[in-house]
Coordinates of C-alpha atoms in Angstrom, one line a residue:
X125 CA -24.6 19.3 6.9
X126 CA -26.3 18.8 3.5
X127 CA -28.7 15.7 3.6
X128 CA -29.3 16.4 0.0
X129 CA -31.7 18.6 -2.4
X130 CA -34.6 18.4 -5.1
X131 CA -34.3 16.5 -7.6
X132 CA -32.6 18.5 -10.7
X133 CA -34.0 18.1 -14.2
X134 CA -31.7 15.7 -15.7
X135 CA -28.3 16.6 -17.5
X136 CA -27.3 15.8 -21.3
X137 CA -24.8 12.5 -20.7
X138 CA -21.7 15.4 -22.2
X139 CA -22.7 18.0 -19.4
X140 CA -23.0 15.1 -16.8
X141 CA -19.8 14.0 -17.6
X142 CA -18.2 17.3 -17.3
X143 CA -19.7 18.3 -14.3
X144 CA -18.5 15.0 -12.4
X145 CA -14.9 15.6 -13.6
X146 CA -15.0 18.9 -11.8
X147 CA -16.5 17.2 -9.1
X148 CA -13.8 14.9 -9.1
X149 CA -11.0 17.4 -9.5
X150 CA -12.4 19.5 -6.4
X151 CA -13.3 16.1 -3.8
X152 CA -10.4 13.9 -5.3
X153 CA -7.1 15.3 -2.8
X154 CA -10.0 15.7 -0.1
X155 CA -10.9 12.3 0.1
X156 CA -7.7 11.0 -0.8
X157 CA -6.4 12.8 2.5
X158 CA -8.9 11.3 4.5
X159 CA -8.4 7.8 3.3
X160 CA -4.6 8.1 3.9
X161 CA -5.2 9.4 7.2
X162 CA -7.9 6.3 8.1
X163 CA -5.4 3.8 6.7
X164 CA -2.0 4.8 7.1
X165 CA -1.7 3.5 3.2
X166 CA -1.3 5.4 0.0
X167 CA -1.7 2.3 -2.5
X168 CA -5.5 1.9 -0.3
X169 CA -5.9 5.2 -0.1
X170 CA -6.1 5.2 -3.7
X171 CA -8.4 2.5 -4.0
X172 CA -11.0 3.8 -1.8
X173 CA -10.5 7.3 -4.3
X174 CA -11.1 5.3 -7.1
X175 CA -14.0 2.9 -5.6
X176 CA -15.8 5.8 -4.0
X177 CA -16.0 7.6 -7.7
X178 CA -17.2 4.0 -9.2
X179 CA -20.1 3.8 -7.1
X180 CA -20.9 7.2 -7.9
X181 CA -20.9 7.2 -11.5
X182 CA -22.1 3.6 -11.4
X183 CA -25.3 4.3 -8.8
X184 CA -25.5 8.0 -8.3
X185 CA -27.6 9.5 -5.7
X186 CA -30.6 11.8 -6.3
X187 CA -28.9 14.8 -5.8
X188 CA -27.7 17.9 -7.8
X189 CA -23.8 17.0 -8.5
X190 CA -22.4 20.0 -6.7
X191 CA -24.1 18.5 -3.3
X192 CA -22.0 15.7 -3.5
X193 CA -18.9 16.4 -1.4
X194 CA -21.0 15.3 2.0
X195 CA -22.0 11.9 0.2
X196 CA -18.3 10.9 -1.4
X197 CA -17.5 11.5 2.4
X198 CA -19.4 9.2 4.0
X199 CA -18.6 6.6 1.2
X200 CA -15.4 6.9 1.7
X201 CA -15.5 6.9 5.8
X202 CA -16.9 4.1 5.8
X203 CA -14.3 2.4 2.4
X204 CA -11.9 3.2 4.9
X205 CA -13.0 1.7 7.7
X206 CA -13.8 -1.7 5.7
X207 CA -10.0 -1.5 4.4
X208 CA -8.8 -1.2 8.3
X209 CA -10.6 -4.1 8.6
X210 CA -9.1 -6.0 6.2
X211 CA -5.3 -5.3 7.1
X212 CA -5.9 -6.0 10.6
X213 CA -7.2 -9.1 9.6
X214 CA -4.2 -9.8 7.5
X215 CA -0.9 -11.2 8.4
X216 CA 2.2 -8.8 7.8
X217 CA 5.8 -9.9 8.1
X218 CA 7.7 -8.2 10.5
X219 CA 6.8 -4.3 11.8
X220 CA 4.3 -2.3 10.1
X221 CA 4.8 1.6 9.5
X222 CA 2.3 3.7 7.3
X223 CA 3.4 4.1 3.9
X224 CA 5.2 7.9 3.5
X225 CA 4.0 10.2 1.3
X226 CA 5.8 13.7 0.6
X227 CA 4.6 17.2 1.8
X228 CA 6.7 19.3 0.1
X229 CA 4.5 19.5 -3.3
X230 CA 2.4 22.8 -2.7
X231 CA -0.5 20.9 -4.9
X232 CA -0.9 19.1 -1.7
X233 CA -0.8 21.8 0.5
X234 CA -2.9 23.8 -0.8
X235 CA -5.3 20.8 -1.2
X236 CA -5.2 20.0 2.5
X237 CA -5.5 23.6 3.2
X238 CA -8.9 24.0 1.1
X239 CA -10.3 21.6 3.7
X240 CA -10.7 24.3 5.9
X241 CA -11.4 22.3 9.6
X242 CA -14.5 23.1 11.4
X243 CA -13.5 24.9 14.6
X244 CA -13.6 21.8 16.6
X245 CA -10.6 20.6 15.4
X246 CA -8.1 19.3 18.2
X247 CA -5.3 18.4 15.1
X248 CA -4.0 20.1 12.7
X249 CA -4.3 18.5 9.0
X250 CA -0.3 18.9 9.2
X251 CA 0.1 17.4 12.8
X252 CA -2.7 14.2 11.1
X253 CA -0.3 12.7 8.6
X254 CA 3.0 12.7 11.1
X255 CA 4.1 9.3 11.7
X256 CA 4.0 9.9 15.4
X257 CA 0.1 10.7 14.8
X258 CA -0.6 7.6 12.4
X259 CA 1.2 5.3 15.0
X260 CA -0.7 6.9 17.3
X261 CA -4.1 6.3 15.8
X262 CA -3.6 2.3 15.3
X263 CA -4.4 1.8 18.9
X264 CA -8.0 2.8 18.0
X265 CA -10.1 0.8 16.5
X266 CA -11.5 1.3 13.0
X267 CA -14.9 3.0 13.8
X268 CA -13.1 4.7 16.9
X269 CA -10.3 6.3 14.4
X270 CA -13.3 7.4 11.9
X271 CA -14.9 9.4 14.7
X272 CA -11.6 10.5 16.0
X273 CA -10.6 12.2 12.6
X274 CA -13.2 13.5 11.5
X275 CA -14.3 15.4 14.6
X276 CA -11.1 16.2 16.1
X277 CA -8.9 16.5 12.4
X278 CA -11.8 17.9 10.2
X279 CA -13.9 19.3 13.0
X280 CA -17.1 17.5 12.1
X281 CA -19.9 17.8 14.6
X282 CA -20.9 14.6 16.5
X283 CA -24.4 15.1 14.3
X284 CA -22.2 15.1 11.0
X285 CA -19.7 12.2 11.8
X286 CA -23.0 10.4 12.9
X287 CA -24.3 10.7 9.8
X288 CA -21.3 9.8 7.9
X289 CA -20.1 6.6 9.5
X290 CA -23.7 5.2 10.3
X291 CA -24.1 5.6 13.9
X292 CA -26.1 7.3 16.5
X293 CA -24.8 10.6 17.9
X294 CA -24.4 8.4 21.9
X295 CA -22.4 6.2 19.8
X296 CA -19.9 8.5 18.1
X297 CA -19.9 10.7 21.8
X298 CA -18.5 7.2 23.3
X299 CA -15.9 5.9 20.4
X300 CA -14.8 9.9 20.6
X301 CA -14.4 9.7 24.3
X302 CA -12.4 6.2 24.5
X303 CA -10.5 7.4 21.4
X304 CA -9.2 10.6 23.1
X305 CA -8.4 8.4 26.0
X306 CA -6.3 6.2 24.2
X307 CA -4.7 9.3 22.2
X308 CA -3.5 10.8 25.9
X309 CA -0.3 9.9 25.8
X310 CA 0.5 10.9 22.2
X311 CA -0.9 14.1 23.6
X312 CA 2.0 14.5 26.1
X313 CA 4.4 15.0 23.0
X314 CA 2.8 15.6 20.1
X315 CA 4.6 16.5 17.0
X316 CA 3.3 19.6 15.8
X317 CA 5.7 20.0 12.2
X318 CA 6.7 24.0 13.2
X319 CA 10.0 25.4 11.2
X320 CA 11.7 25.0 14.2
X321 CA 11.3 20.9 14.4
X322 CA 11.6 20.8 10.8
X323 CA 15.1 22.8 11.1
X324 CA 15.9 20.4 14.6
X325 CA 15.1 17.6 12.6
X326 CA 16.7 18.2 9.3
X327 CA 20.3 19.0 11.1
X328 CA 20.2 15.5 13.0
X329 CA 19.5 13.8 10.4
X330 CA 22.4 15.7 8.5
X331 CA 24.6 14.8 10.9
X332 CA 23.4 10.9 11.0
X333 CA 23.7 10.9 7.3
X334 CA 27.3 12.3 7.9
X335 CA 28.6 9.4 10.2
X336 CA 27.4 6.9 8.3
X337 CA 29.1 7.9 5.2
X338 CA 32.3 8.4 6.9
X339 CA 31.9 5.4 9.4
X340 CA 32.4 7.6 12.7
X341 CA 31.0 5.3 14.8
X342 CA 31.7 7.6 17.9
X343 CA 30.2 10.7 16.4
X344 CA 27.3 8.6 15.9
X345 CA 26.7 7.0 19.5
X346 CA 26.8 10.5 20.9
X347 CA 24.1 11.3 18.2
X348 CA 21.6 8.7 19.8
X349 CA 19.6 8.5 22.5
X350 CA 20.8 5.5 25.2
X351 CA 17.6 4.0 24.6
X352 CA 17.2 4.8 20.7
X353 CA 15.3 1.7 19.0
X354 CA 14.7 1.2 15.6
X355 CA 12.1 -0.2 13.5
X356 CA 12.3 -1.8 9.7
X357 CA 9.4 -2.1 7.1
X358 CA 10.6 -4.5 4.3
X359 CA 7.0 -6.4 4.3
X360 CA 9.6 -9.6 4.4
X361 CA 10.5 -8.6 0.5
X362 CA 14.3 -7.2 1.6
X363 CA 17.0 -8.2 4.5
X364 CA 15.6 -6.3 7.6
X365 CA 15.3 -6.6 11.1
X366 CA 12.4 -8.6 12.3
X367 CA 11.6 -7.1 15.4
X368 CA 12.6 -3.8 16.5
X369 CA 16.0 -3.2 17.8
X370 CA 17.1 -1.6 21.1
X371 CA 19.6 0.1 22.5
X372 CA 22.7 3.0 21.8
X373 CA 25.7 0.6 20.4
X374 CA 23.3 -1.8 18.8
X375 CA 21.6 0.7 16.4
X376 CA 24.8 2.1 15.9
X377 CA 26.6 -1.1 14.8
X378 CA 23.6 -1.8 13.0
X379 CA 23.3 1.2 10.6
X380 CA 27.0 1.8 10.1
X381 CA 27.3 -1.8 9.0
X382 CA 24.0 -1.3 6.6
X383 CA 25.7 2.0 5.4
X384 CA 28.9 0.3 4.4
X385 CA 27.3 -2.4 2.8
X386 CA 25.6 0.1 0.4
X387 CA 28.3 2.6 -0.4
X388 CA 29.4 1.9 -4.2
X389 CA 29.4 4.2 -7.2
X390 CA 25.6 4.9 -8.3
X391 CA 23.6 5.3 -4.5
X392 CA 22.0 8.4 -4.2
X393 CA 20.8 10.2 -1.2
X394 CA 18.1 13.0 -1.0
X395 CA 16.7 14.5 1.8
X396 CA 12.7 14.9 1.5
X397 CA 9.9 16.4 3.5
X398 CA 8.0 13.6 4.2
X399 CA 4.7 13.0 6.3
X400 CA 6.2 16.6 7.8
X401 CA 9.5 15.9 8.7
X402 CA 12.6 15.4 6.7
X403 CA 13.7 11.8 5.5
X404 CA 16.1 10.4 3.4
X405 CA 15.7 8.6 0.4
X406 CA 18.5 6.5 -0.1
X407 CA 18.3 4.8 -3.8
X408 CA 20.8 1.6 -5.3
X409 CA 21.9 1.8 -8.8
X410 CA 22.7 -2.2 -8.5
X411 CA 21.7 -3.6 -5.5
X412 CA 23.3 -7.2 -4.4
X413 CA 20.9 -10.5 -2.6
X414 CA 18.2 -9.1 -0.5
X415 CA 19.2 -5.6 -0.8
X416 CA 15.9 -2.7 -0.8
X417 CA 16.8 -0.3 -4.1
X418 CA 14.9 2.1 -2.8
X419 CA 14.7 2.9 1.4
X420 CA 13.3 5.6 3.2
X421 CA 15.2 6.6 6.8
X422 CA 13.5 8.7 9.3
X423 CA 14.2 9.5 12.9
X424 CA 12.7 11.5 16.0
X425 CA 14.1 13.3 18.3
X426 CA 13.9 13.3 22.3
X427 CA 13.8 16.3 24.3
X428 CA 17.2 16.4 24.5
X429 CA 17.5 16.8 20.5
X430 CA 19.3 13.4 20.4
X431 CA 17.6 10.5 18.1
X432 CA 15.8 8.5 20.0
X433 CA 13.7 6.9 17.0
X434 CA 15.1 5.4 13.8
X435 CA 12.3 4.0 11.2
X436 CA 13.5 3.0 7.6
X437 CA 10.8 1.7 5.2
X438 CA 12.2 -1.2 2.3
X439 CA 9.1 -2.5 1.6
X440 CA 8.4 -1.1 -2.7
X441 CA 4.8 -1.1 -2.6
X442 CA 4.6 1.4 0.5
X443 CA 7.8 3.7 -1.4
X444 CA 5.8 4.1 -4.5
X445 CA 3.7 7.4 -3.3
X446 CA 7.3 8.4 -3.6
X447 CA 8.7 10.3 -6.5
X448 CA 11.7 8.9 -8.7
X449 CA 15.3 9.8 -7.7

């Protein structure tokens, strides 16, 4: 990894200026990727962007600019693991899911692609941003899920990671040892996004979408698993369940009743890759009381192919990494 290089004869402020938005527009999706996948959070995701780049501009290291990739890094490791912090410190109201963001725009792609993984990479960038993989990773702890993505997403050696989060290489070699541990059972199943799950997934949720709108509440049940649950985001902002809910009829009741409640002239539906898999985004023209305008519903599948997960986000501030309707 580059520690850094001679000192550079100082740039006109113009030339500067242009050489750090290139720098920006080649590290910004980079390190915006990372921080999601530290967080689990768009909007802080976006404020670790943004505050890495300040401190840059505002106390820049004495390096040539285009050595700079290795240094925004490590800033923004360690932003991340300060925000992780923070959350975990805070109170939420009711479940907390990551905020979604969509796949489908090939400016992303291509972004993540460029990242090009070292070969020690155990995850796939596309298998990283899943919501089975970001639920996985909050049983870790916030150092713990540093080491853990960067050496087994990004394929950083335990030399590099050590140098980016602030550790000794015994120390990242134990947090990456407990953090695979904890990781094992994800392991079991993983969700690997393949055009086969993405077409298993997208015809489920079809068919859920389907018996909702037309209220067939026995095409449903044999939809879901006997021991489906589901789990609502609303940050206590919109009507929504406060813990999760259990069981075939329940979550059956539950979303047809939802459904009818939000059929009227004006709600759109749109089926989305998001975090990739497909979900629905299900907007309100006028919503009534505590109803969400905007909701995002998700599900996963057993091995069966039957729904055994249901996860619908209310909660604005997470929905707005999310285009318009």
């Amino acid at each position: 990894m580059d520690t850094g290089s001679e000192t550079a004869t100082p740039a006109q402020p113009s030339e500067r200026t242009a050489r750090l938005a290139a720098l920006f527009r080649t590290q910004q999706r980079r390190l915006w990727g990372l921080a999601y996948r530290m967080t689990g959070s768009a909007e802080d995701a976006d404020d670790i962007v943004q505050d890495a780049f300040a401190r840059l501009v505002a106390q820049p290291p004495d390096r040539q600019i285009q050595d700079l990739g290795p240094w925004l890094r490590k800033v923004a490791s360690n932003l991340g693991i300060d925000a992780l912090r923070r959350r975990r410190h805070r109170s939420y109201r009711g479940p907390w899911l990551p905020s979604p963001i969509e796949t489908s725009d090939a400016a992303w792609l291509e972004a993540q692609a460029s990242e090009q993984p070292g070969p020690e990479a155990r995850y796939g960038l596309a298998e990283s941003v899943t919501y089975a993989f970001l639920l996985a990773l909050e049983s870790l702890g916030p150092r713990q899920r540093a080491v853990l993505l960067l050496r087994d997403v990004l394929g950083c050696s335990a030399l590099e990671t050590a140098e980016l989060i602030g550790a000794s290489q015994g120390n990242v070699r134990v947090l990456h040892l407990r953090a695979r541990r904890a990781l094992e059972e994800y392991d079991k199943s993983r969700c690997i996004p393949t055009p086969e799950l993405l077409a298993q997934h997208r015809g489920a949720l079809d068919r859920f979408l389907g018996c909702l709108l037309s209220q067939d509440a026995r095409g449903l049940e044999t939809l879901l698993a006997e021991s489906v649950h589901t789990v609502t985001d609303a940050a206590g902002e919109y009507t929504a369940l406060a813990t999760p809910m259990v069981g075939q009829l329940r979550v059956a009741r539950f979303y047809l009743r939802a459904a009818l409640q939000r059929r009227g002239p004006g709600t759109r539906i749109e089926v989305r890759l998001v975090n990739g898999l497909p979900a629905a985004v299900i907007t309100l023209e006028r919503p009534v009381r505590r109803q969400a305008p905007r909701t995002l519903l998700r599900c996963e599948l057993d091995e069966a192919g039957r729904i055994r997960l249901v996860q619908a986000i209310l909660a604005p501030r997470k929905l707005a990494a999310l285009r318009p309707a």
